[in-house]
Amino acid sequence: MRRPQPRSVVVRVAGAGSNASSANASSGGDAQKDYENAFAKVQSRDFDGAIDAFESFVVDHGDSNLAANAHYWLGELYSAKNQLDASAQAFDTVISEFSQSSKVPDAMYKLGLVKARQGKAQESRKLLEELVRQYPDSKAGGMAKDFLASGA
């Protein structure tokens, strides 16, 4: 099986996967099941298995309404494994290819943190400032404000 290019995933287990259950029927039964199986690997802390499962998911179900979430989880997982380039790519995919997704503010925040970890302080600050402008009332916007205020 051909493996796609790595994408980014930052791992937060508590509540982060709850969007999967609210997916509409257009994602299809197989997509829903595959997403839930991949997320179960996150919950069991099988990060390598989760990466493989989410990578397969985005290849097999790239048009699913769960695709943005899958890319987001790839960003989380790669970040947790300190694979920052792959993490940045996955978060950027959420932002650029799924601009209407509710995951965009979170992906912007996470990408800003990844950029900071990569030593790209100016890119990080610019992205986080844009997040605050575009989504001032979001939880991610609030966290970005705090991060920017900390001078990090």
PDB file of C-alpha atoms in Angstrom, residues 7-141:
ATOM      1  CA  ARG A   7       0.683  15.268   7.541  1.00  0.00           C
ATOM      2  CA  SER A   8       0.676  16.928  10.948  1.00  0.00           C
ATOM      3  CA  VAL A   9      -1.258  15.926  14.070  1.00  0.00           C
ATOM      4  CA  VAL A  10      -1.138  17.220  17.658  1.00  0.00           C
ATOM      5  CA  VAL A  11      -2.620  14.848  20.184  1.00  0.00           C
ATOM      6  CA  ARG A  12      -5.171  15.920  22.735  1.00  0.00           C
ATOM      7  CA  VAL A  13      -7.342  13.047  23.798  1.00  0.00           C
ATOM      8  CA  ALA A  14      -9.969  14.717  25.989  1.00  0.00           C
ATOM      9  CA  GLY A  15     -12.997  15.644  23.932  1.00  0.00           C
ATOM     10  CA  ALA A  16     -11.123  16.429  20.759  1.00  0.00           C
ATOM     11  CA  GLY A  17     -12.679  13.644  18.746  1.00  0.00           C
ATOM     12  CA  SER A  18     -16.244  14.429  19.661  1.00  0.00           C
ATOM     13  CA  ASN A  19     -16.940  15.984  16.270  1.00  0.00           C
ATOM     14  CA  ALA A  20     -16.881  12.531  14.701  1.00  0.00           C
ATOM     15  CA  SER A  21     -20.218  11.540  16.189  1.00  0.00           C
ATOM     16  CA  SER A  22     -21.897  14.652  14.831  1.00  0.00           C
ATOM     17  CA  ALA A  23     -20.791  14.025  11.263  1.00  0.00           C
ATOM     18  CA  ASN A  24     -23.636  14.138   8.813  1.00  0.00           C
ATOM     19  CA  ALA A  25     -24.669  11.210   6.708  1.00  0.00           C
ATOM     20  CA  SER A  26     -22.801  12.508   3.660  1.00  0.00           C
ATOM     21  CA  SER A  27     -19.545  11.218   5.119  1.00  0.00           C
ATOM     22  CA  GLY A  28     -20.766   7.674   4.519  1.00  0.00           C
ATOM     23  CA  GLY A  29     -20.750   4.700   6.804  1.00  0.00           C
ATOM     24  CA  ASP A  30     -17.298   3.500   5.840  1.00  0.00           C
ATOM     25  CA  ALA A  31     -15.783   6.939   6.391  1.00  0.00           C
ATOM     26  CA  GLN A  32     -17.416   7.255   9.798  1.00  0.00           C
ATOM     27  CA  LYS A  33     -16.236   3.796  10.835  1.00  0.00           C
ATOM     28  CA  ASP A  34     -12.702   4.376   9.525  1.00  0.00           C
ATOM     29  CA  TYR A  35     -12.512   7.722  11.339  1.00  0.00           C
ATOM     30  CA  GLU A  36     -13.723   6.193  14.592  1.00  0.00           C
ATOM     31  CA  ASN A  37     -11.210   3.344  14.263  1.00  0.00           C
ATOM     32  CA  ALA A  38      -8.389   5.842  13.692  1.00  0.00           C
ATOM     33  CA  PHE A  39      -9.483   7.974  16.630  1.00  0.00           C
ATOM     34  CA  ALA A  40      -9.661   4.887  18.856  1.00  0.00           C
ATOM     35  CA  LYS A  41      -5.940   4.447  18.207  1.00  0.00           C
ATOM     36  CA  VAL A  42      -5.368   8.018  19.456  1.00  0.00           C
ATOM     37  CA  GLN A  43      -7.340   7.244  22.600  1.00  0.00           C
ATOM     38  CA  SER A  44      -5.326   4.082  23.207  1.00  0.00           C
ATOM     39  CA  ARG A  45      -2.140   6.113  22.641  1.00  0.00           C
ATOM     40  CA  ASP A  46      -1.105   4.031  19.613  1.00  0.00           C
ATOM     41  CA  PHE A  47       0.176   7.119  17.838  1.00  0.00           C
ATOM     42  CA  ASP A  48       1.992   5.302  15.033  1.00  0.00           C
ATOM     43  CA  GLY A  49      -1.111   3.238  14.341  1.00  0.00           C
ATOM     44  CA  ALA A  50      -3.251   6.378  14.466  1.00  0.00           C
ATOM     45  CA  ILE A  51      -0.987   8.129  11.985  1.00  0.00           C
ATOM     46  CA  ASP A  52      -1.246   5.203   9.586  1.00  0.00           C
ATOM     47  CA  ALA A  53      -5.024   5.053  10.029  1.00  0.00           C
ATOM     48  CA  PHE A  54      -5.561   8.791   9.512  1.00  0.00           C
ATOM     49  CA  GLU A  55      -3.197   8.840   6.517  1.00  0.00           C
ATOM     50  CA  SER A  56      -5.232   6.032   4.975  1.00  0.00           C
ATOM     51  CA  PHE A  57      -8.424   7.857   5.885  1.00  0.00           C
ATOM     52  CA  VAL A  58      -7.464  11.035   3.996  1.00  0.00           C
ATOM     53  CA  VAL A  59      -6.525   8.971   0.930  1.00  0.00           C
ATOM     54  CA  ASP A  60      -9.697   6.880   1.023  1.00  0.00           C
ATOM     55  CA  HIS A  61     -12.139   9.536   2.257  1.00  0.00           C
ATOM     56  CA  GLY A  62     -10.595  12.862   1.257  1.00  0.00           C
ATOM     57  CA  ASP A  63     -14.020  14.189   0.258  1.00  0.00           C
ATOM     58  CA  SER A  64     -15.626  13.242   3.583  1.00  0.00           C
ATOM     59  CA  ASN A  65     -16.826  15.919   5.965  1.00  0.00           C
ATOM     60  CA  LEU A  66     -14.432  14.291   8.443  1.00  0.00           C
ATOM     61  CA  ALA A  67     -11.353  14.944   6.290  1.00  0.00           C
ATOM     62  CA  ALA A  68     -10.520  18.253   8.008  1.00  0.00           C
ATOM     63  CA  ASN A  69     -10.653  16.531  11.384  1.00  0.00           C
ATOM     64  CA  ALA A  70      -8.415  13.742  10.110  1.00  0.00           C
ATOM     65  CA  HIS A  71      -5.813  16.241   8.882  1.00  0.00           C
ATOM     66  CA  TYR A  72      -6.059  18.072  12.209  1.00  0.00           C
ATOM     67  CA  TRP A  73      -5.368  14.833  14.086  1.00  0.00           C
ATOM     68  CA  LEU A  74      -2.427  14.124  11.831  1.00  0.00           C
ATOM     69  CA  GLY A  75      -1.058  17.530  12.826  1.00  0.00           C
ATOM     70  CA  GLU A  76      -1.521  16.694  16.488  1.00  0.00           C
ATOM     71  CA  LEU A  77       0.065  13.265  16.202  1.00  0.00           C
ATOM     72  CA  TYR A  78       3.090  14.415  14.233  1.00  0.00           C
ATOM     73  CA  SER A  79       3.604  17.270  16.684  1.00  0.00           C
ATOM     74  CA  ALA A  80       3.514  14.809  19.585  1.00  0.00           C
ATOM     75  CA  LYS A  81       6.196  12.782  17.806  1.00  0.00           C
ATOM     76  CA  ASN A  82       8.220  15.981  17.243  1.00  0.00           C
ATOM     77  CA  GLN A  83       7.880  15.632  13.469  1.00  0.00           C
ATOM     78  CA  LEU A  84       7.276  19.351  13.094  1.00  0.00           C
ATOM     79  CA  ASP A  85       7.431  19.680   9.307  1.00  0.00           C
ATOM     80  CA  ALA A  86       4.783  16.986   8.874  1.00  0.00           C
ATOM     81  CA  SER A  87       2.740  18.564  11.653  1.00  0.00           C
ATOM     82  CA  ALA A  88       2.883  21.987  10.026  1.00  0.00           C
ATOM     83  CA  GLN A  89       1.858  20.497   6.673  1.00  0.00           C
ATOM     84  CA  ALA A  90      -1.220  18.818   8.177  1.00  0.00           C
ATOM     85  CA  PHE A  91      -2.390  21.920  10.030  1.00  0.00           C
ATOM     86  CA  ASP A  92      -1.799  24.011   6.924  1.00  0.00           C
ATOM     87  CA  THR A  93      -3.945  21.563   4.952  1.00  0.00           C
ATOM     88  CA  VAL A  94      -6.846  22.151   7.344  1.00  0.00           C
ATOM     89  CA  ILE A  95      -6.472  25.919   6.931  1.00  0.00           C
ATOM     90  CA  SER A  96      -5.962  26.028   3.172  1.00  0.00           C
ATOM     91  CA  GLU A  97      -8.155  23.173   1.931  1.00  0.00           C
ATOM     92  CA  PHE A  98     -10.979  23.220   4.488  1.00  0.00           C
ATOM     93  CA  SER A  99     -11.431  26.934   5.102  1.00  0.00           C
ATOM     94  CA  GLN A 100     -15.068  26.501   6.168  1.00  0.00           C
ATOM     95  CA  SER A 101     -14.264  23.855   8.780  1.00  0.00           C
ATOM     96  CA  SER A 102     -14.776  24.559  12.463  1.00  0.00           C
ATOM     97  CA  LYS A 103     -11.250  23.146  12.944  1.00  0.00           C
ATOM     98  CA  VAL A 104      -9.583  26.120  11.216  1.00  0.00           C
ATOM     99  CA  PRO A 105      -9.094  28.303  14.328  1.00  0.00           C
ATOM    100  CA  ASP A 106      -7.639  25.348  16.243  1.00  0.00           C
ATOM    101  CA  ALA A 107      -5.398  24.441  13.301  1.00  0.00           C
ATOM    102  CA  MET A 108      -4.186  28.050  13.074  1.00  0.00           C
ATOM    103  CA  TYR A 109      -3.333  28.042  16.769  1.00  0.00           C
ATOM    104  CA  LYS A 110      -1.536  24.715  16.587  1.00  0.00           C
ATOM    105  CA  LEU A 111       0.338  25.755  13.457  1.00  0.00           C
ATOM    106  CA  GLY A 112       1.428  28.923  15.261  1.00  0.00           C
ATOM    107  CA  LEU A 113       2.796  26.825  18.118  1.00  0.00           C
ATOM    108  CA  VAL A 114       4.569  24.492  15.699  1.00  0.00           C
ATOM    109  CA  LYS A 115       6.153  27.474  13.920  1.00  0.00           C
ATOM    110  CA  ALA A 116       7.383  28.750  17.296  1.00  0.00           C
ATOM    111  CA  ARG A 117       8.868  25.324  18.081  1.00  0.00           C
ATOM    112  CA  GLN A 118      10.593  25.395  14.676  1.00  0.00           C
ATOM    113  CA  GLY A 119      12.243  28.703  15.593  1.00  0.00           C
ATOM    114  CA  LYS A 120      10.088  30.660  13.137  1.00  0.00           C
ATOM    115  CA  ALA A 121       8.986  33.316  15.610  1.00  0.00           C
ATOM    116  CA  GLN A 122       7.872  35.890  13.036  1.00  0.00           C
ATOM    117  CA  GLU A 123       5.750  33.373  11.124  1.00  0.00           C
ATOM    118  CA  SER A 124       4.264  32.162  14.397  1.00  0.00           C
ATOM    119  CA  ARG A 125       3.396  35.683  15.561  1.00  0.00           C
ATOM    120  CA  LYS A 126       1.894  36.638  12.184  1.00  0.00           C
ATOM    121  CA  LEU A 127      -0.299  33.528  12.105  1.00  0.00           C
ATOM    122  CA  LEU A 128      -1.462  33.933  15.709  1.00  0.00           C
ATOM    123  CA  GLU A 129      -2.238  37.623  15.184  1.00  0.00           C
ATOM    124  CA  GLU A 130      -4.296  36.665  12.115  1.00  0.00           C
ATOM    125  CA  LEU A 131      -6.116  34.068  14.203  1.00  0.00           C
ATOM    126  CA  VAL A 132      -6.995  36.697  16.806  1.00  0.00           C
ATOM    127  CA  ARG A 133      -8.262  39.037  14.053  1.00  0.00           C
ATOM    128  CA  GLN A 134     -10.335  36.412  12.254  1.00  0.00           C
ATOM    129  CA  TYR A 135     -11.654  34.483  15.268  1.00  0.00           C
ATOM    130  CA  PRO A 136     -11.463  36.861  18.268  1.00  0.00           C
ATOM    131  CA  ASP A 137     -14.171  35.086  20.262  1.00  0.00           C
ATOM    132  CA  SER A 138     -12.950  31.524  19.681  1.00  0.00           C
ATOM    133  CA  LYS A 139     -11.192  29.491  22.348  1.00  0.00           C
ATOM    134  CA  ALA A 140      -8.187  29.228  19.999  1.00  0.00           C
ATOM    135  CA  GLY A 141      -8.211  33.014  19.581  1.00  0.00           C
TER     136      GLY A 141
END
